[in-house]
Coordinates of C-alpha atoms and ligand atoms in Angstrom, one line a residue:
A300 CA -14.4 -3.2 -1.4
A301 CA -17.5 -4.4 -3.1
K302 CA -18.2 -1.0 -3.7
Q303 CA -16.4 -1.1 -7.1
L304 CA -18.1 -4.2 -8.0
G305 CA -21.7 -3.0 -8.2
C306 CA -23.6 0.2 -9.3
N307 CA -26.9 -0.3 -7.8
Q308 CA -26.3 -1.5 -4.5
Y309 CA -26.7 1.8 -2.5
S310 CA -30.5 2.1 -3.4
Y311 CA -31.2 -0.3 -0.5
F312 CA -29.3 1.5 1.6
T313 CA -29.7 5.4 1.3
P314 CA -33.4 5.5 1.4
G315 CA -35.4 8.4 2.5
I316 CA -36.6 8.1 6.1
R317 CA -40.3 7.4 5.2
E318 CA -39.2 4.5 2.8
E319 CA -36.7 3.1 5.6
A320 CA -39.3 0.8 7.3
H321 CA -40.6 -0.5 4.0
L322 CA -37.1 -1.0 2.6
R323 CA -36.0 -3.0 5.6
H324 CA -39.2 -5.2 5.2
M325 CA -38.3 -6.0 1.7
L326 CA -34.8 -6.7 2.2
M327 CA -35.6 -9.1 5.1
R328 CA -38.0 -10.8 2.6
D329 CA -35.5 -10.9 -0.1
L330 CA -32.9 -12.1 2.3
S331 CA -34.7 -14.9 3.4
N332 CA -35.3 -16.3 -0.1
A333 CA -32.0 -15.6 -1.4
R334 CA -30.1 -18.8 -0.7
G335 CA -33.1 -20.8 -2.1
Q336 CA -33.0 -18.4 -5.4
R337 CA -29.1 -19.3 -5.6
Q338 CA -28.3 -15.5 -5.1
F339 CA -25.1 -15.8 -2.9
R340 CA -21.7 -15.7 -4.5
L341 CA -18.3 -16.4 -2.9
Y342 CA -15.5 -14.1 -4.0
Y343 CA -12.0 -15.5 -3.4
Q344 CA -9.1 -13.0 -2.3
P345 CA -5.6 -14.4 -2.7
I346 CA -3.3 -14.9 0.6
V347 CA 0.0 -14.7 -0.3
D348 CA 3.4 -16.2 1.3
M349 CA 5.3 -13.0 1.5
Q350 CA 8.8 -14.4 1.9
S351 CA 8.3 -16.7 -0.9
G352 CA 5.5 -15.1 -3.2
R353 CA 3.6 -18.2 -3.4
M354 CA -0.4 -18.2 -3.3
L355 CA -1.3 -20.9 -1.0
K356 CA -4.6 -19.8 0.4
A357 CA -7.5 -17.4 -0.4
E358 CA -10.1 -15.7 1.8
A359 CA -13.8 -16.6 0.8
L360 CA -15.7 -13.6 0.9
L361 CA -19.7 -13.6 0.9
R362 CA -21.6 -11.2 -1.8
W363 CA -25.4 -11.1 -2.5
L364 CA -26.0 -10.9 -6.1
H365 CA -29.8 -9.3 -5.9
P366 CA -31.8 -9.4 -9.1
E367 CA -32.6 -5.7 -9.0
H368 CA -30.0 -3.9 -6.5
G369 CA -26.9 -5.9 -7.8
L370 CA -24.1 -6.9 -5.9
I371 CA -24.3 -6.3 -2.3
S372 CA -21.6 -6.4 0.3
P373 CA -21.6 -8.4 3.5
D374 CA -21.4 -5.5 5.8
D375 CA -24.6 -4.3 4.2
F376 CA -26.6 -7.5 4.7
L377 CA -24.8 -9.4 7.3
P378 CA -26.0 -7.7 10.3
F379 CA -29.9 -8.3 9.5
A380 CA -29.0 -12.0 8.6
E381 CA -27.5 -12.1 12.3
D382 CA -30.3 -10.3 14.0
S383 CA -32.9 -12.6 12.1
G384 CA -30.9 -15.8 12.6
L385 CA -30.6 -16.3 8.7
I386 CA -26.8 -16.2 9.5
I387 CA -27.0 -19.8 10.3
S388 CA -28.2 -21.0 7.1
I389 CA -26.1 -18.6 5.3
G390 CA -23.0 -19.6 7.1
D391 CA -23.9 -23.2 6.3
W392 CA -23.8 -22.5 2.6
V393 CA -21.0 -20.6 2.7
F394 CA -19.0 -23.3 4.5
N395 CA -20.2 -25.7 2.2
E396 CA -19.6 -23.9 -0.9
A397 CA -16.1 -22.8 0.2
A398 CA -15.4 -26.6 0.8
R399 CA -16.6 -27.7 -2.4
Q400 CA -14.5 -25.2 -4.2
V401 CA -11.4 -26.0 -2.4
A402 CA -11.9 -29.7 -2.8
Q403 CA -11.8 -29.0 -6.7
W404 CA -8.8 -26.6 -6.5
R405 CA -7.0 -29.3 -4.4
T406 CA -7.7 -31.9 -6.8
L407 CA -7.0 -29.9 -9.9
Y408 CA -4.2 -27.5 -9.2
V409 CA -2.8 -26.8 -5.6
S410 CA -3.0 -30.1 -3.4
D411 CA -2.3 -28.2 -0.3
F412 CA -4.5 -25.2 -1.0
R413 CA -6.4 -23.8 1.9
V414 CA -9.5 -21.6 2.0
S415 CA -10.2 -19.4 4.8
V416 CA -13.9 -18.9 6.0
N417 CA -15.3 -16.0 8.0
V418 CA -17.7 -16.9 11.0
S419 CA -19.4 -14.0 12.8
P420 CA -19.4 -14.1 17.0
A421 CA -23.3 -14.5 16.7
Q422 CA -22.9 -17.3 14.3
F423 CA -20.3 -19.2 15.8
Q424 CA -22.1 -19.1 19.3
A425 CA -25.6 -20.1 18.1
P426 CA -26.4 -23.5 19.4
S427 CA -27.3 -24.6 15.7
L428 CA -23.9 -24.1 14.4
R429 CA -22.7 -27.7 15.0
P430 CA -19.1 -28.3 14.2
T431 CA -19.8 -32.1 13.5
D432 CA -21.9 -31.1 10.6
W433 CA -19.4 -28.8 9.1
L434 CA -16.6 -31.7 9.7
A435 CA -19.1 -34.2 8.1
S436 CA -19.1 -32.2 5.0
L437 CA -15.4 -32.2 4.9
Q438 CA -15.1 -36.0 5.2
R439 CA -18.0 -36.3 2.3
L440 CA -15.6 -34.3 0.2
G441 CA -12.5 -36.3 1.2
L442 CA -10.9 -33.0 2.6
P443 CA -8.6 -33.1 5.6
G444 CA -9.5 -30.6 8.3
E445 CA -6.5 -28.6 7.6
S446 CA -8.0 -27.4 4.2
V447 CA -10.0 -25.2 5.9
V448 CA -9.2 -21.9 8.3
I449 CA -11.9 -20.5 10.0
E450 CA -11.6 -16.8 10.8
I451 CA -13.2 -15.5 14.1
T452 CA -12.8 -12.2 15.9
E453 CA -11.1 -11.2 19.2
K454 CA -14.5 -10.5 20.5
L455 CA -15.3 -14.1 20.3
I456 CA -12.5 -15.3 22.0
M457 CA -12.8 -13.1 24.9
N458 CA -16.4 -14.5 25.5
A459 CA -15.6 -17.0 28.2
A460 CA -18.4 -18.9 27.4
A461 CA -17.5 -22.6 27.9
S462 CA -19.4 -23.5 24.7
V463 CA -17.1 -21.3 22.4
G464 CA -14.1 -23.1 23.6
E465 CA -15.5 -26.4 23.2
K466 CA -16.6 -25.5 19.7
L467 CA -13.3 -24.3 18.8
L468 CA -11.5 -27.3 20.3
Q469 CA -13.9 -29.6 18.1
F470 CA -12.7 -27.6 15.1
R471 CA -8.9 -28.0 16.2
D472 CA -9.2 -31.4 17.1
A473 CA -10.1 -32.3 13.4
G474 CA -7.2 -30.2 12.1
V475 CA -9.2 -27.2 11.1
R476 CA -7.0 -24.2 11.4
V477 CA -8.0 -20.9 13.5
A478 CA -7.4 -17.4 12.4
V479 CA -8.2 -14.3 14.5
D480 CA -9.6 -11.6 12.1
D481 CA -9.2 -7.9 12.3
F482 CA -6.6 -8.2 15.1
G483 CA -5.5 -5.0 17.1
T484 CA -9.1 -3.5 16.9
G485 CA -10.7 -5.4 19.7
Y486 CA -9.1 -6.2 23.3
S487 CA -8.0 -9.7 23.5
S488 CA -5.3 -10.8 25.8
L489 CA -2.1 -13.0 25.0
T490 CA -3.5 -15.4 27.6
Y491 CA -6.7 -16.2 25.2
L492 CA -4.6 -16.5 22.1
K493 CA -2.5 -19.3 23.8
K494 CA -5.5 -20.8 25.5
F495 CA -7.2 -21.6 22.1
D496 CA -4.0 -22.3 20.1
I497 CA -4.8 -19.9 17.6
D498 CA -2.8 -20.5 14.2
Y499 CA -2.9 -17.2 12.5
I500 CA -3.2 -13.7 13.7
K501 CA -4.8 -11.2 10.9
I502 CA -3.5 -7.7 11.6
D503 CA -6.4 -5.4 10.6
R504 CA -5.8 -3.3 7.6
S505 CA -6.0 0.0 9.6
F506 CA -2.6 -0.7 11.2
V507 CA -1.3 -1.4 7.6
N508 CA -2.7 1.6 6.0
N509 CA -0.5 4.1 7.1
L510 CA 2.6 2.1 7.7
A511 CA 4.9 4.1 5.5
T512 CA 4.2 7.2 7.0
N513 CA 2.9 6.3 10.7
L514 CA 5.7 5.1 13.1
D515 CA 3.0 4.3 15.9
D516 CA 1.5 2.1 13.4
R517 CA 4.7 0.6 12.3
A518 CA 5.5 -0.2 15.9
V519 CA 2.2 -2.0 16.5
C520 CA 2.8 -4.3 13.4
E521 CA 6.3 -5.1 14.7
A522 CA 5.0 -5.8 18.1
I523 CA 2.0 -7.9 16.9
I524 CA 4.4 -10.1 14.5
M525 CA 7.2 -10.6 17.3
M526 CA 4.4 -11.5 19.9
A527 CA 2.9 -13.8 17.4
H528 CA 5.9 -15.6 16.5
K529 CA 7.0 -16.0 19.9
L530 CA 3.6 -17.8 20.4
G531 CA 4.3 -19.9 17.7
M532 CA 1.4 -18.2 15.5
K533 CA 1.7 -16.8 11.8
V534 CA 0.8 -13.4 11.0
V535 CA -1.3 -12.3 7.9
A536 CA -1.2 -8.6 7.2
E537 CA -4.8 -7.2 5.8
G538 CA -5.1 -4.4 3.4
V539 CA -1.7 -4.3 1.7
E540 CA -2.1 -1.8 -1.2
T541 CA 1.3 -0.5 -1.8
A542 CA 4.6 -1.9 -2.5
E543 CA 6.0 0.0 0.0
Q544 CA 3.6 -1.4 2.7
C545 CA 4.7 -4.7 1.7
K546 CA 8.6 -4.2 1.8
L547 CA 8.1 -2.9 5.4
L548 CA 6.1 -5.9 6.1
V549 CA 8.6 -8.4 4.5
E550 CA 11.3 -6.6 6.7
M551 CA 9.3 -7.3 9.9
G552 CA 9.2 -10.8 9.1
C553 CA 5.3 -10.7 8.3
D554 CA 4.4 -14.2 7.1
L555 CA 1.5 -13.7 4.8
G556 CA 0.0 -10.9 2.9
Q557 CA -3.7 -9.8 1.7
G558 CA -4.7 -6.8 -0.3
Y559 CA -5.4 -5.0 -3.5
L560 CA -1.8 -5.2 -4.1
F561 CA -1.9 -8.8 -5.0
S562 CA -5.3 -8.8 -5.9
R563 CA -9.0 -7.7 -5.1
P564 CA -11.2 -10.6 -4.2
L565 CA -12.2 -12.7 -7.5
T566 CA -15.2 -14.4 -8.7
S567 CA -14.3 -18.2 -8.4
E568 CA -13.9 -18.5 -12.2
R569 CA -11.3 -15.7 -12.3
F570 CA -9.6 -17.2 -9.2
T571 CA -9.6 -20.5 -11.3
E572 CA -7.6 -19.0 -14.1
L573 CA -5.3 -17.5 -11.4
L574 CA -4.6 -20.9 -10.1
R575 CA -4.1 -22.4 -13.8
G576 CA -2.0 -19.6 -14.8
P577 CA 1.6 -18.3 -14.0
L578 CA 0.4 -16.6 -10.8
A579 CA 0.3 -19.9 -8.8
T580 CA 4.1 -20.1 -9.4
P581 CA 6.5 -18.8 -7.1
E582 CA 8.3 -16.3 -9.5
Q583 CA 5.4 -14.6 -10.6
V584 CA 3.5 -12.9 -7.7
Q585 CA 5.3 -9.7 -7.0
T586 CA 6.0 -9.2 -3.2
H587 CA 8.9 -6.9 -3.4
Ligands
C2E764 P1 -12.8 -9.2 6.6 O1 -12.9 -10.6 6.8 O2 -11.9 -8.6 7.4 O3 -12.4 -9.2 5.1 C1 -11.5 -8.4 4.5 C2 -12.3 -7.2 3.8 O4 -11.2 -6.3 3.5 C3 -13.0 -7.7 2.6 O5 -14.2 -7.0 2.5 C4 -12.0 -7.4 1.5 O6 -12.8 -7.2 0.2 C5 -11.4 -6.2 2.0 N1 -10.1 -6.1 1.4 C6 -9.1 -6.8 1.0 N2 -8.0 -6.2 0.7 C7 -8.1 -4.9 1.0 C8 -7.4 -3.8 0.7 O7 -6.3 -3.7 0.2 N3 -7.9 -2.6 0.9 C9 -9.2 -2.4 1.4 N4 -9.5 -1.2 1.6 N5 -9.8 -3.4 1.8 C10 -9.4 -4.9 1.3 P2 -15.7 -7.4 2.3 O8 -15.5 -8.5 1.3 O9 -16.5 -6.4 2.0 O10 -16.1 -8.1 3.7 C11 -16.2 -7.3 4.7 C12 -16.4 -8.2 6.0 O11 -17.8 -9.0 6.0 C13 -15.3 -9.2 6.3 O12 -14.2 -8.3 6.7 C14 -16.0 -10.0 7.2 O13 -15.9 -9.7 8.5 C15 -17.2 -10.2 6.9 N6 -17.7 -11.4 5.7 C16 -17.3 -11.5 4.6 N7 -17.9 -12.7 4.1 C17 -18.4 -13.3 5.2 C18 -19.0 -14.6 5.5 O14 -19.1 -15.6 4.6 N8 -19.6 -14.9 6.7 C19 -19.3 -13.9 7.8 N9 -19.9 -14.3 9.1 N10 -18.8 -12.8 7.5 C20 -18.5 -12.5 6.5
MG765 MG1 -11.8 -12.3 7.4
MG766 MG1 -10.3 -8.7 8.5
MG767 MG1 -13.7 -7.3 9.1

């Protein structure tokens, strides 16, 4: 995704072997200064109601605007952030920035707008991630819990650690919604989805990719949608790129869609234009 957004970002990541240790060292140094230097940006990608065409949600996606290397995508630096523990501070920034932004959008444009925030397993399990801190931020902004969705992974909910369940419960008790990201790539069981009272399942884009030609993938999507609905959960299809994929998903009863067909991730400025303009109204977002 971010590959289209920046030009110089590869310089960090395709070094000769000799330079690798050096570059890694510089990356860590730069990463630890990035928050203080205000180099992080959140991009927002619309999540569209596939039946009505309305855009009621957005996923916040982190980018690092490096002064020399340009826009760096999360897959390229989050692993380092996780290893070093920097993910906690970065994740706090992400949450607070997304909350600040959704508060503004709710006040100015769409009163029930929601923003979805990714939380990686290492981040969620860290003792220093405290739901009470995040909930206090929402309260300060006058936001109800339901204005935020946290996206976790199957891997996390399969971790039986009591602390994981306890944290999820704290969020849920405050009305925060929970989505399971990249669903189908891990190995979660239905029991866990029920136990944690998950609100949304996001079908991984690897199943959506070949929907038009691959009958197995189609069957997987159908089964996930049916199961999710039986369990009272809504389904988001990730990586919807073509009208044909969209049409098939609508026919299967998929609730929500996200992908390049609707929009790429946008800067907050561009996303605000989208909310201000005709795209926020039902007729204009093309889902068929
Ligand atoms: P994800 O949560 O599964 O996010 C969806 C990814 O798919 C995003 O990549 C998005 O740009 C990309 N995408 C959206 N629509 C399409 C499409 O139609 N086709 C294709 N090929 N790709 C599409 P991105 O922004 O590079 O993020 C990658 C991953 O990094 C995310 O996957 C998420 O796991 C992680 N991430 C992003 N932001 C954060 C963050 O703030 N905190 C944490 N912990 N993780 C984050
Ligand atoms: Mg996500
Ligand atoms: Mg995903
Ligand atoms: Mg992912």
